[in-house]
PDB file of C-alpha atoms and ligand atoms in Angstrom:
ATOM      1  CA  UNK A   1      77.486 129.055  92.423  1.00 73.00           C
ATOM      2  CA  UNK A   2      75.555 125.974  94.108  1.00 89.00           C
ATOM      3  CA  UNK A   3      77.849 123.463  95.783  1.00 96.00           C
ATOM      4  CA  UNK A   4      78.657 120.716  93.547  1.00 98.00           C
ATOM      5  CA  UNK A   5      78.578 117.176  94.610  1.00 98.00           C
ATOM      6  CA  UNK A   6      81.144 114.994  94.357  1.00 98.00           C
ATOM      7  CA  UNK A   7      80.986 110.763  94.205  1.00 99.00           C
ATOM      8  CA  UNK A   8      84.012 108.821  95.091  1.00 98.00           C
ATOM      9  CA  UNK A   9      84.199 104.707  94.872  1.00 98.00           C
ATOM     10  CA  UNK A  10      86.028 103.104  97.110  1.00 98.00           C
ATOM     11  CA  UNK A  11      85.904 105.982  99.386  1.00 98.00           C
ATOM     12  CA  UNK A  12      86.720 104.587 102.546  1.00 97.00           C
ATOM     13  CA  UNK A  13      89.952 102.447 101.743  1.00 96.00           C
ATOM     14  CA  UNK A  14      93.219 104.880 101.148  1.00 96.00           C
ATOM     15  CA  UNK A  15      92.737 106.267  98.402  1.00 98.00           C
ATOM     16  CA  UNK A  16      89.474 106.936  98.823  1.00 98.00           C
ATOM     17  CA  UNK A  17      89.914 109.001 102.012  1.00 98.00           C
ATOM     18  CA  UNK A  18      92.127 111.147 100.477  1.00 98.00           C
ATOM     19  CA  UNK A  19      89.848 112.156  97.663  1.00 98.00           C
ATOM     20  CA  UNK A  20      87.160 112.210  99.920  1.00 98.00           C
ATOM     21  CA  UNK A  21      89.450 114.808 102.492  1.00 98.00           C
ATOM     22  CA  UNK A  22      90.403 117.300  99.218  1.00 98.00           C
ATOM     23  CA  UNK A  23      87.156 116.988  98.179  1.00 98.00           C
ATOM     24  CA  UNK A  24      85.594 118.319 101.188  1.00 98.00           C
ATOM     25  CA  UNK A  25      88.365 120.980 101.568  1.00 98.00           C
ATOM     26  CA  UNK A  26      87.720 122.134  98.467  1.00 98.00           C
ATOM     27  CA  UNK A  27      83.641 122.714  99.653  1.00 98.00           C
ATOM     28  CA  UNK A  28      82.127 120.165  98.001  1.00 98.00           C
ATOM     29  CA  UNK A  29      79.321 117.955  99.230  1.00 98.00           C
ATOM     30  CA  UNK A  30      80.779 114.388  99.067  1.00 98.00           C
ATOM     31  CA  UNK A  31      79.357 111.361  98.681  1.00 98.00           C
ATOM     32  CA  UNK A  32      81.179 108.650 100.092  1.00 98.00           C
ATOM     33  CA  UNK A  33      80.456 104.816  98.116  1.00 98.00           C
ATOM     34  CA  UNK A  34      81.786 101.505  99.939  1.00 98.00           C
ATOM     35  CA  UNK A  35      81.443  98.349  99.916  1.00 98.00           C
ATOM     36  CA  UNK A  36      78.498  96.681 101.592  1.00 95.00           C
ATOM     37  CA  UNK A  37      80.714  93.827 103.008  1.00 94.00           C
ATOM     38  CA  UNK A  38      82.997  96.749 104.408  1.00 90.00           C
ATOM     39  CA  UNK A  39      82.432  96.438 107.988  1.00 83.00           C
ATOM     40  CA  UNK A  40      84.353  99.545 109.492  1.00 92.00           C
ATOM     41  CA  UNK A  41      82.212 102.023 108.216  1.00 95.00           C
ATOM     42  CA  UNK A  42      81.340 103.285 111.306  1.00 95.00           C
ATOM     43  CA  UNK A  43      84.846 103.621 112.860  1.00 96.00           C
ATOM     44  CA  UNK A  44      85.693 105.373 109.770  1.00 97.00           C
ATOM     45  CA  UNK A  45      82.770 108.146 109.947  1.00 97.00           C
ATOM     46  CA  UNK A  46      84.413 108.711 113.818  1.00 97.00           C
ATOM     47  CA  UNK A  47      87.860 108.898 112.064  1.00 96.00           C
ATOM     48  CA  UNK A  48      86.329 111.790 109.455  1.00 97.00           C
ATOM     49  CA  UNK A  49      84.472 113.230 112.039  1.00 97.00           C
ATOM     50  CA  UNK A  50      87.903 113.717 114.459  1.00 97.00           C
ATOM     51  CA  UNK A  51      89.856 114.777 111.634  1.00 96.00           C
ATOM     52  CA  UNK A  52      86.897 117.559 110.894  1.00 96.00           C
ATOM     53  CA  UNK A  53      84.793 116.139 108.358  1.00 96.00           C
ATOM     54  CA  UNK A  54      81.371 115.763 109.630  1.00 93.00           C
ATOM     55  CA  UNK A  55      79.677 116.021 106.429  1.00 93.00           C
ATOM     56  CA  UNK A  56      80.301 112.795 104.233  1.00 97.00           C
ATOM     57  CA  UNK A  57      76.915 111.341 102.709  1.00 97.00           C
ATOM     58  CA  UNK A  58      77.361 107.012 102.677  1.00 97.00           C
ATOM     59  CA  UNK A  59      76.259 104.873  99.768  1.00 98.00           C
ATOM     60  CA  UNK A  60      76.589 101.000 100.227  1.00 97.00           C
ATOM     61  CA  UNK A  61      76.846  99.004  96.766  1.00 98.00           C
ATOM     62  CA  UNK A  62      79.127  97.020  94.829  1.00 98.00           C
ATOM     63  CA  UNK A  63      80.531  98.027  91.952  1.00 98.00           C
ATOM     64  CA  UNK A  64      80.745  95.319  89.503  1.00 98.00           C
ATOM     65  CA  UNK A  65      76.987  95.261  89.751  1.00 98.00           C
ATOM     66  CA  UNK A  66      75.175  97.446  87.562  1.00 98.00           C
ATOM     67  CA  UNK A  67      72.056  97.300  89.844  1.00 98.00           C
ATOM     68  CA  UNK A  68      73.727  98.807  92.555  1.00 98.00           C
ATOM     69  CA  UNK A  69      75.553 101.590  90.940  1.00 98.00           C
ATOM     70  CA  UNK A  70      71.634 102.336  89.706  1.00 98.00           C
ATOM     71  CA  UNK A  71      71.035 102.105  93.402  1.00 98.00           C
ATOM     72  CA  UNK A  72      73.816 104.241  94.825  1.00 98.00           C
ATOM     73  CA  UNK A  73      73.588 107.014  92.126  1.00 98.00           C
ATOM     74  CA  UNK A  74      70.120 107.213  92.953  1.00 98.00           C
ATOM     75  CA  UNK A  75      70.448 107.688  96.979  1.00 98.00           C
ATOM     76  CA  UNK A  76      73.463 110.453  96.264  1.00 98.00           C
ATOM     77  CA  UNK A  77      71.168 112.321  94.077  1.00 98.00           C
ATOM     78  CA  UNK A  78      68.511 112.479  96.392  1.00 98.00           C
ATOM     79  CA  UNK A  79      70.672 112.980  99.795  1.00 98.00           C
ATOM     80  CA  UNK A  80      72.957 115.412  98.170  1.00 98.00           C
ATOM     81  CA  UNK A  81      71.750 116.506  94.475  1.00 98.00           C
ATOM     82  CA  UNK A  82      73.023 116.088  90.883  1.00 98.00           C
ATOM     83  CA  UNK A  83      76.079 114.228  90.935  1.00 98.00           C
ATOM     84  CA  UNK A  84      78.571 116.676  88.769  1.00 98.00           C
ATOM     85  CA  UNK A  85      82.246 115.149  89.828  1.00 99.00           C
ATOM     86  CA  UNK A  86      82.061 110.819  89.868  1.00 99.00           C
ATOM     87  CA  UNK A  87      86.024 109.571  90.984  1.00 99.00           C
ATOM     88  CA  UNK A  88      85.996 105.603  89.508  1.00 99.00           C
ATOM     89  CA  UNK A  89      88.308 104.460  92.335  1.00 98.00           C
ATOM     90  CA  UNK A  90      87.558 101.563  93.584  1.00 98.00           C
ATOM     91  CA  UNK A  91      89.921  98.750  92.756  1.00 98.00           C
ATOM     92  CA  UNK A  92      91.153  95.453  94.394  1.00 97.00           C
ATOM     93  CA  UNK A  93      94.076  93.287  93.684  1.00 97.00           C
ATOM     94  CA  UNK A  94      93.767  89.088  93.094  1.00 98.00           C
ATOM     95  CA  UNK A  95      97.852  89.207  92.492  1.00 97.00           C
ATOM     96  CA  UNK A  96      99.165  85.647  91.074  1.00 98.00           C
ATOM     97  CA  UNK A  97     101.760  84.472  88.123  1.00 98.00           C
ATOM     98  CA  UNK A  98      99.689  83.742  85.280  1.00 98.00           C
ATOM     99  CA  UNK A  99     100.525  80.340  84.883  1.00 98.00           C
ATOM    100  CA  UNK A 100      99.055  79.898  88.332  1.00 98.00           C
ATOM    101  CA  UNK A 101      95.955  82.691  87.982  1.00 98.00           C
ATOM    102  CA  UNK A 102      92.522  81.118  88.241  1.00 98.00           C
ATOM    103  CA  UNK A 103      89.772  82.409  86.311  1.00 98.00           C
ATOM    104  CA  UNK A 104      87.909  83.949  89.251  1.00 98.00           C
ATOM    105  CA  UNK A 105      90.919  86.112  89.998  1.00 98.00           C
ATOM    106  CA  UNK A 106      90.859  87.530  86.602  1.00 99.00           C
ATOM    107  CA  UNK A 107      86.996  87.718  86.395  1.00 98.00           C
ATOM    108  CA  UNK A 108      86.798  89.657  89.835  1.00 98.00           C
ATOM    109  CA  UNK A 109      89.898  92.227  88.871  1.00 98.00           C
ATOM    110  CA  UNK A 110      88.198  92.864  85.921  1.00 99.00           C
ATOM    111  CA  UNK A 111      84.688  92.949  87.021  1.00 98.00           C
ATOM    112  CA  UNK A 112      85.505  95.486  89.815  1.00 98.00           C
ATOM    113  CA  UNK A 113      88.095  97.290  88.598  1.00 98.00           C
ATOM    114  CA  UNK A 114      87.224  97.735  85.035  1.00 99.00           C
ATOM    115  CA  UNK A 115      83.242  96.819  84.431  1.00 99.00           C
ATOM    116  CA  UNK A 116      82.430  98.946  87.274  1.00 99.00           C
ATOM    117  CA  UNK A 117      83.081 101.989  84.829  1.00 99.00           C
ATOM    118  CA  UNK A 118      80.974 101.178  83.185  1.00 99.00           C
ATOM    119  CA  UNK A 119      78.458 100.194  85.605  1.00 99.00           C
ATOM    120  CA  UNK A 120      79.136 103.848  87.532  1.00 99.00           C
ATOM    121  CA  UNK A 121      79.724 106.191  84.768  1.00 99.00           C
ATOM    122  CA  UNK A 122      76.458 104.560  82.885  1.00 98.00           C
ATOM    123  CA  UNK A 123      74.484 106.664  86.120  1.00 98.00           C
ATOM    124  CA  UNK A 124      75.970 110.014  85.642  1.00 98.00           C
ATOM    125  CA  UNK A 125      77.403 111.016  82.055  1.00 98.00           C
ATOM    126  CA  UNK A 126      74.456 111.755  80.350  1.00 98.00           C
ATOM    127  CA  UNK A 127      73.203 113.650  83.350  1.00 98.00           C
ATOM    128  CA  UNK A 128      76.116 115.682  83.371  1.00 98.00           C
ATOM    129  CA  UNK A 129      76.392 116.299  79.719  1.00 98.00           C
ATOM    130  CA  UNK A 130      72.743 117.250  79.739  1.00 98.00           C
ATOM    131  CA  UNK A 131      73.427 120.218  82.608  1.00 98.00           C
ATOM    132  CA  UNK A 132      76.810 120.963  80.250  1.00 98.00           C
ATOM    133  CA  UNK A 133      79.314 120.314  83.232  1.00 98.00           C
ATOM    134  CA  UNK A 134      81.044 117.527  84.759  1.00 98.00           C
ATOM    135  CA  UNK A 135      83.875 115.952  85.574  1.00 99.00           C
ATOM    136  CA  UNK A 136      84.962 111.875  85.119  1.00 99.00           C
ATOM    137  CA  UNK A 137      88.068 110.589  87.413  1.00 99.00           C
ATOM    138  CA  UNK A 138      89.008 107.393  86.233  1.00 99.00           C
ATOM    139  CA  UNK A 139      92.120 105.900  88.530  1.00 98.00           C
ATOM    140  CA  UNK A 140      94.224 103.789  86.961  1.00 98.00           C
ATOM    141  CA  UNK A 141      98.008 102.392  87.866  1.00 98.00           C
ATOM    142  CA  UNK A 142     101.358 102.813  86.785  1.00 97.00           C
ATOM    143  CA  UNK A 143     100.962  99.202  86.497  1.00 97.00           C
ATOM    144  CA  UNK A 144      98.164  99.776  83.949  1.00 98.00           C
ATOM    145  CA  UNK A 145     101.233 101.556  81.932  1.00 97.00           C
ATOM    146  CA  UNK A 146     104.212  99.343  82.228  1.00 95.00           C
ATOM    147  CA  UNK A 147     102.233  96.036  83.285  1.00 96.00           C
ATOM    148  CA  UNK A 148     103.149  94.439  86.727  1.00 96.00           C
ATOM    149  CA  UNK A 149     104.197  90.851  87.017  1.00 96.00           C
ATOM    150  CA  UNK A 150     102.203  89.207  88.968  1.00 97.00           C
ATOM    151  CA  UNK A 151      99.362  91.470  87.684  1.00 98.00           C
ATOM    152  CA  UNK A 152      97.815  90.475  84.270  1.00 98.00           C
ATOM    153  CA  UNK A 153      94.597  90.762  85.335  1.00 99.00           C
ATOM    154  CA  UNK A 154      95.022  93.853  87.542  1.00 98.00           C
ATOM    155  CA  UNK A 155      97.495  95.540  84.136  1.00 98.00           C
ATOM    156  CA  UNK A 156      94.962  94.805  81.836  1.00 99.00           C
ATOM    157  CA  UNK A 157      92.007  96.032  83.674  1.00 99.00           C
ATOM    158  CA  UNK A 158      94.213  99.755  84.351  1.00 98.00           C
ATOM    159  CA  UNK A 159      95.210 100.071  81.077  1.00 98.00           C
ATOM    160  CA  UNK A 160      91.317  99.659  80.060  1.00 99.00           C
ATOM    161  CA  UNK A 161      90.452 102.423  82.360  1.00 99.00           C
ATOM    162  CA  UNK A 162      92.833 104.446  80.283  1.00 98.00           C
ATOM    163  CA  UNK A 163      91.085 103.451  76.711  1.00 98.00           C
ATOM    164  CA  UNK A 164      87.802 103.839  78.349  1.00 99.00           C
ATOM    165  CA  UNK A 165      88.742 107.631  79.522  1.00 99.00           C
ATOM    166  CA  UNK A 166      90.103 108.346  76.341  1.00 98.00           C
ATOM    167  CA  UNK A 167      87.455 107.341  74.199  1.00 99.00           C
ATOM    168  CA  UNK A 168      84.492 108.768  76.710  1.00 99.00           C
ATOM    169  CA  UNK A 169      86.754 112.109  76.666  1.00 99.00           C
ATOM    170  CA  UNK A 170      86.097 112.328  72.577  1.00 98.00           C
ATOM    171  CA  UNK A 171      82.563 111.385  73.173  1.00 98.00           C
ATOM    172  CA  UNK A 172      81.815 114.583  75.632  1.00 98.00           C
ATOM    173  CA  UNK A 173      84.418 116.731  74.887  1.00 98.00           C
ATOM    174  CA  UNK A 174      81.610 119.468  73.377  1.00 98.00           C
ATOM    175  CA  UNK A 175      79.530 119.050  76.708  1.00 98.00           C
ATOM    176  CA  UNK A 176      81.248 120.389  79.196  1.00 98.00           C
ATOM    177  CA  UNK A 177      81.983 117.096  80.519  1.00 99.00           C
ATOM    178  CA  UNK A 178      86.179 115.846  81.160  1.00 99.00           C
ATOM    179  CA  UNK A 179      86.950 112.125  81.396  1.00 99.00           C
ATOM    180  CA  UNK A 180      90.571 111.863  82.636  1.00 99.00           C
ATOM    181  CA  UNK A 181      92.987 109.116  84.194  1.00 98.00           C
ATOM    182  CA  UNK A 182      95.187 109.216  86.860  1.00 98.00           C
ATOM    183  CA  UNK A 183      97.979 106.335  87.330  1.00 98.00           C
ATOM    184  CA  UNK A 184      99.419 106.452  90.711  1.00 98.00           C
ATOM    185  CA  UNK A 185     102.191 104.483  91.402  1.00 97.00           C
ATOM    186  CA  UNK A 186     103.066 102.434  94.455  1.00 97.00           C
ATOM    187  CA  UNK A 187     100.742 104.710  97.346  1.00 97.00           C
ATOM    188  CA  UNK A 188     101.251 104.227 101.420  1.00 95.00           C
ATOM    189  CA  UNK A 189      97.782 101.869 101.461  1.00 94.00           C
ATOM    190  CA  UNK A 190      96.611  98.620 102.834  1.00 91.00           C
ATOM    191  CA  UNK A 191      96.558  97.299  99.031  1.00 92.00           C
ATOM    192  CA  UNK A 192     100.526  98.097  98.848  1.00 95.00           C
ATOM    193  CA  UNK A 193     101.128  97.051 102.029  1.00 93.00           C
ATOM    194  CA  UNK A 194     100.049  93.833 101.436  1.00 93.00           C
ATOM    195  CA  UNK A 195     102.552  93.256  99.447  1.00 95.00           C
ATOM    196  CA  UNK A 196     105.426  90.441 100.565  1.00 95.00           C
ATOM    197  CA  UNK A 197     107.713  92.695 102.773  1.00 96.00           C
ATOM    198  CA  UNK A 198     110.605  91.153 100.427  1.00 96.00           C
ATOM    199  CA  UNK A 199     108.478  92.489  97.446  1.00 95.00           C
ATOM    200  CA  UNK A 200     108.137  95.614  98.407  1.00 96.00           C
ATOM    201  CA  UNK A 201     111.494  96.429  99.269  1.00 96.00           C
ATOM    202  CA  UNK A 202     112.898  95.821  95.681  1.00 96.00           C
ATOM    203  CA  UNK A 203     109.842  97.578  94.340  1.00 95.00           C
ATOM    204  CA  UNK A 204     110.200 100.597  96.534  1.00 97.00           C
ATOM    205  CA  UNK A 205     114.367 100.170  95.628  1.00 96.00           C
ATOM    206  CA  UNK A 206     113.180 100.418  91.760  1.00 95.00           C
ATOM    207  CA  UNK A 207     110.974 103.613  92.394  1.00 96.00           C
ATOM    208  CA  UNK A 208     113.911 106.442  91.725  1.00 96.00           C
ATOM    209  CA  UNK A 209     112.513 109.065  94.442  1.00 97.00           C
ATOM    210  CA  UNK A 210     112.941 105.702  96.809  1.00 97.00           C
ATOM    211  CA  UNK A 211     109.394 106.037  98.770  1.00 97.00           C
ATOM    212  CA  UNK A 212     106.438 105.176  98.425  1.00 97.00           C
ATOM    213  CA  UNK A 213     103.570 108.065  97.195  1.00 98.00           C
ATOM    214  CA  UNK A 214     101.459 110.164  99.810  1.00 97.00           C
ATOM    215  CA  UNK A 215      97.716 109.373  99.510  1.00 98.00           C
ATOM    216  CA  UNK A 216      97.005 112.939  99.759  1.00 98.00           C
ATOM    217  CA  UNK A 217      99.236 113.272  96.797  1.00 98.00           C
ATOM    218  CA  UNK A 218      96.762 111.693  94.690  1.00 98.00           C
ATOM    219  CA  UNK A 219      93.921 113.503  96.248  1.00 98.00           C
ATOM    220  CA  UNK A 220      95.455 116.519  95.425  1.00 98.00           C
ATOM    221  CA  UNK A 221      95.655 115.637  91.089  1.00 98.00           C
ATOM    222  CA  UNK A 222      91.497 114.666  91.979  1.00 98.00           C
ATOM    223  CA  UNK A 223      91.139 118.412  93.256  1.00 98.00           C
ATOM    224  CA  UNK A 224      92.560 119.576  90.228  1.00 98.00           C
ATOM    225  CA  UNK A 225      91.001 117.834  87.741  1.00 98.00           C
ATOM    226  CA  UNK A 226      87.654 118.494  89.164  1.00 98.00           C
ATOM    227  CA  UNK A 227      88.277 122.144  89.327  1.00 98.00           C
ATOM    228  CA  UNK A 228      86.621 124.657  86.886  1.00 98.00           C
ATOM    229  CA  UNK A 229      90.251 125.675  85.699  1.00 98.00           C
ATOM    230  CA  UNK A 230      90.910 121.994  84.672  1.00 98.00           C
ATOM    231  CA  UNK A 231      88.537 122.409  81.772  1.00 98.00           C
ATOM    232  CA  UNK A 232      90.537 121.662  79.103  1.00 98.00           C
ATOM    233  CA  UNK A 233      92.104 119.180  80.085  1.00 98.00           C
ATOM    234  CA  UNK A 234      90.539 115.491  78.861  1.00 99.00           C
ATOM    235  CA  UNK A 235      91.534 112.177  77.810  1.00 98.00           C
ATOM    236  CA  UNK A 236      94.871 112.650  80.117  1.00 98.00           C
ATOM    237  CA  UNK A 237      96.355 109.857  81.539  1.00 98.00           C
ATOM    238  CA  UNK A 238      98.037 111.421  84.454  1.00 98.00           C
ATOM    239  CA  UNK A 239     101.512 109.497  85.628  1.00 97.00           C
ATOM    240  CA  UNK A 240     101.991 110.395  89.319  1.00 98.00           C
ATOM    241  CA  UNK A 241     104.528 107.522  90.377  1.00 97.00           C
ATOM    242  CA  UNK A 242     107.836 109.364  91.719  1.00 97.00           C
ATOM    243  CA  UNK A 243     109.477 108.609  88.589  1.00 96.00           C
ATOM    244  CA  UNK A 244     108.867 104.912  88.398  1.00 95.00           C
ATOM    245  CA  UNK A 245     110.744 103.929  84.979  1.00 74.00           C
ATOM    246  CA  UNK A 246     107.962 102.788  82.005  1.00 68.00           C
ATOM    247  CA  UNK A 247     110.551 100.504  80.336  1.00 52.00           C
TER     248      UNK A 247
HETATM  249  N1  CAA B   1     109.428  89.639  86.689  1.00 87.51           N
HETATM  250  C1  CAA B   1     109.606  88.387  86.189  1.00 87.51           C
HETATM  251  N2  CAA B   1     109.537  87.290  86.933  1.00 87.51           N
HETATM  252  C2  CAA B   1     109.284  87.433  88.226  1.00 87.51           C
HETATM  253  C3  CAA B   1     109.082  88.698  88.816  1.00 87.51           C
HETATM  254  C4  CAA B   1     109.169  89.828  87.990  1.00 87.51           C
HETATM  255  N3  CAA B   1     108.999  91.072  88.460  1.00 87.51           N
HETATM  256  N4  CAA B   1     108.839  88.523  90.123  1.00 87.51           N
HETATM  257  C5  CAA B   1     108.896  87.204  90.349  1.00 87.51           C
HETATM  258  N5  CAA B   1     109.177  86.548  89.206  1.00 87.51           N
HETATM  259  C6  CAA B   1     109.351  85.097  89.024  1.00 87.51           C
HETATM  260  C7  CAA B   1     110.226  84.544  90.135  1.00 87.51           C
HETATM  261  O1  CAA B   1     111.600  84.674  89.793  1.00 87.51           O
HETATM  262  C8  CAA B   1     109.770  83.113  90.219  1.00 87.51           C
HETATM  263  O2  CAA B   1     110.330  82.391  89.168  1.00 87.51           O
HETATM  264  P1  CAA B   1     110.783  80.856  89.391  1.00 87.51           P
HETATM  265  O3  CAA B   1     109.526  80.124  89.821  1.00 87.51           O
HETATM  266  O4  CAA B   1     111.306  80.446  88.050  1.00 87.51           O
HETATM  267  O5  CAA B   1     111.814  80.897  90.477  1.00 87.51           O
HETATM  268  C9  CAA B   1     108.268  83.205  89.920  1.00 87.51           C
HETATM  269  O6  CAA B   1     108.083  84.465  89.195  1.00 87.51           O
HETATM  270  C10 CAA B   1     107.408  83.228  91.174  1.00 87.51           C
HETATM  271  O7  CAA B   1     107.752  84.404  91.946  1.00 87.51           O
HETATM  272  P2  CAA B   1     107.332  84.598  93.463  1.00 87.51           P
HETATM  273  O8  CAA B   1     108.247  83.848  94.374  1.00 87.51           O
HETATM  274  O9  CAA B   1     107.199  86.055  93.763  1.00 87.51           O
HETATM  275  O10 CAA B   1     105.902  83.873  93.477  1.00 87.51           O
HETATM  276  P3  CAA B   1     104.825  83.915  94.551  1.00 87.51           P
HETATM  277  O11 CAA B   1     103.796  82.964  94.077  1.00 87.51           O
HETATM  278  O12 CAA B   1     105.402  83.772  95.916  1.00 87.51           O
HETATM  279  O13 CAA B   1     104.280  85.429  94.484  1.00 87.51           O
HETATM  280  C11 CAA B   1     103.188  87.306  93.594  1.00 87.51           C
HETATM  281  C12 CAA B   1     103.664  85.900  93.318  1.00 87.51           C
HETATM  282  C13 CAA B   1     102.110  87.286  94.687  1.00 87.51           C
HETATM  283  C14 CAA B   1     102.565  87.818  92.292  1.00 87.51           C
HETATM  284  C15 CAA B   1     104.364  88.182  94.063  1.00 87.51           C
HETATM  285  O14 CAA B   1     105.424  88.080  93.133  1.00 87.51           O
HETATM  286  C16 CAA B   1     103.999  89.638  94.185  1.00 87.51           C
HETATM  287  O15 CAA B   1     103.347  90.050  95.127  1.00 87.51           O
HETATM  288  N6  CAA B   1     104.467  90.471  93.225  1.00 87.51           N
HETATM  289  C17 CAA B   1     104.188  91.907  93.244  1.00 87.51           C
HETATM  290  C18 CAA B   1     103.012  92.213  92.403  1.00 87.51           C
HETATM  291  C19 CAA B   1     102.721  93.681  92.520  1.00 87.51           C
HETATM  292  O16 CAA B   1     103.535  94.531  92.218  1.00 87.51           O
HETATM  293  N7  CAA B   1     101.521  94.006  92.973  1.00 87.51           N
HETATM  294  C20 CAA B   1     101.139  95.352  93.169  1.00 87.51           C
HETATM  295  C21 CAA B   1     100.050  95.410  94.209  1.00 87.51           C
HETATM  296  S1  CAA B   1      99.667  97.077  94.697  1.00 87.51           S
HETATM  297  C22 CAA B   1      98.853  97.699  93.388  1.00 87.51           C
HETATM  298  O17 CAA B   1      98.500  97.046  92.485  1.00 87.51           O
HETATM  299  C23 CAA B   1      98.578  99.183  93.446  1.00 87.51           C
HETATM  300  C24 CAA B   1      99.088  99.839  92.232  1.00 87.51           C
HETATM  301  O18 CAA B   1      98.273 100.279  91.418  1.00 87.51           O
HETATM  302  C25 CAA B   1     100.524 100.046  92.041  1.00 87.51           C
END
């Protein structure tokens, strides 16, 4: 079998890395998509490159822009071939009480973290579909499932990921092609982190396994779902949150 290729948003933040590690463990070719305002891209190939993976392909764009998922899907496919696994993962957090949200910080959590799977999965489905193989990663949030407060915009745009993986998964479920969506709960990550220590305390207090998740813990659900035996599985919403009560 050829080696697929894998595409992961948001690769080099947390999350990211960890899909981006399984990924490569697993013997794909990865492709890794940042930011282009990220500036550390650099320090992070050295990072990869001690920890043993030499190998990562880098795409610069920015998500909410359609133009430059064109752009990045295009540079993948030619550095590293047909794109067969895409991991939606980039996401970024304007957190405010609604009363005092402005309208940028709902436009940009919605814009990146919802419209960008739009722009992103636009450049690969019917690709994929057309080769009769693929597989769609949307992440989500637990806070996507309960709602956050604090979060409206960030809720709103998670629980669309889910709607959007559910109704893609109808749409190719005869191609070969799996849309699914994972909702991590609170993960060890800068976003989390930045979190008012106070905050974070009585959420991590509320979470009944009392810690906070592993990012490799995620990356290990991405390895799944990407895997040949995950093929029947579509339009899942995955809940991976250490028990983190929906009520
Ligand atoms: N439910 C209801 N009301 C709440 C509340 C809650 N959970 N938390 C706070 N409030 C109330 C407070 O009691 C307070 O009310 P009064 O003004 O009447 O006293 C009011 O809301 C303001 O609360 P804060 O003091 O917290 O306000 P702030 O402006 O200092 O901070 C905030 C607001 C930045 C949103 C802060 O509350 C916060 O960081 N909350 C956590 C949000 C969160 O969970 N973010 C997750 C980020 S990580 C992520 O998103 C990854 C993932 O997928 C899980």
């Amino acid at each position: 079998m050829t080696q697929r290729t894998a595409f992961v948003t948001g690769a080099m933040g947390g999350l990211g890395t960890a899909i981006c590690q399984a990924f490569a463990k697993d013997g794909y070719k990865v492709v890794a998509a940042y930011h282009p305002e990220y500036d550390n891209k650099d320090e992070w190939l050295k990072e990869m490159a001690a920890a043993g993976f030499k190998d990562f392909v880098c795409v610069a764009g920015d998500v909410s822009n359609i133009d430059d998922c064109a752009k990045m899907a295009a540079e993948a496919e030619s550095a590293a071939g047909p794109i067969d696994i895409l991991v939606n993962n980039a996401g970024i957090t304007r957190d405010r009480m609604f009363a005092k949200m402005e309208k940028g910080q709902w436009d940009a959590v919605i814009a990146t973290n919802l419209s960008s799977l739009f722009n992103m999965t636009k450049q690969v489905s019917a690709k994929m579909a057309e080769r009769g193989w693929g597989r769609i990663i949307n992440i989500s949030s637990v806070n996507g499932v309960k709602g956050q407060a604090g979060q409206t915009n960030y809720s709103a745009a998670k629980a669309g990921v889910i709607g959007f993986s559910k109704a893609l998964a109808q749409e190719l479920a005869t191609k070969g092609v799996t849309v699914n969506a994972i909702a991590p709960g609170y993960v060890a990550t800068k976003m989390v982190m930045a979190i008012r220590e106070d905050v974070l305390k009585s959420i991590v207090d509320s979470i009944p396994m009392k810690r906070l998740a592993k990012p490799e813990e995620i990356g290990a659900l991405c390895s799944y779902l990407a895997s040949d035996l995950a093929g029947y599985m579509t339009g899942a919403t995955l809940n991976i949150n250490g028990g983190l009560n929906f009520q």
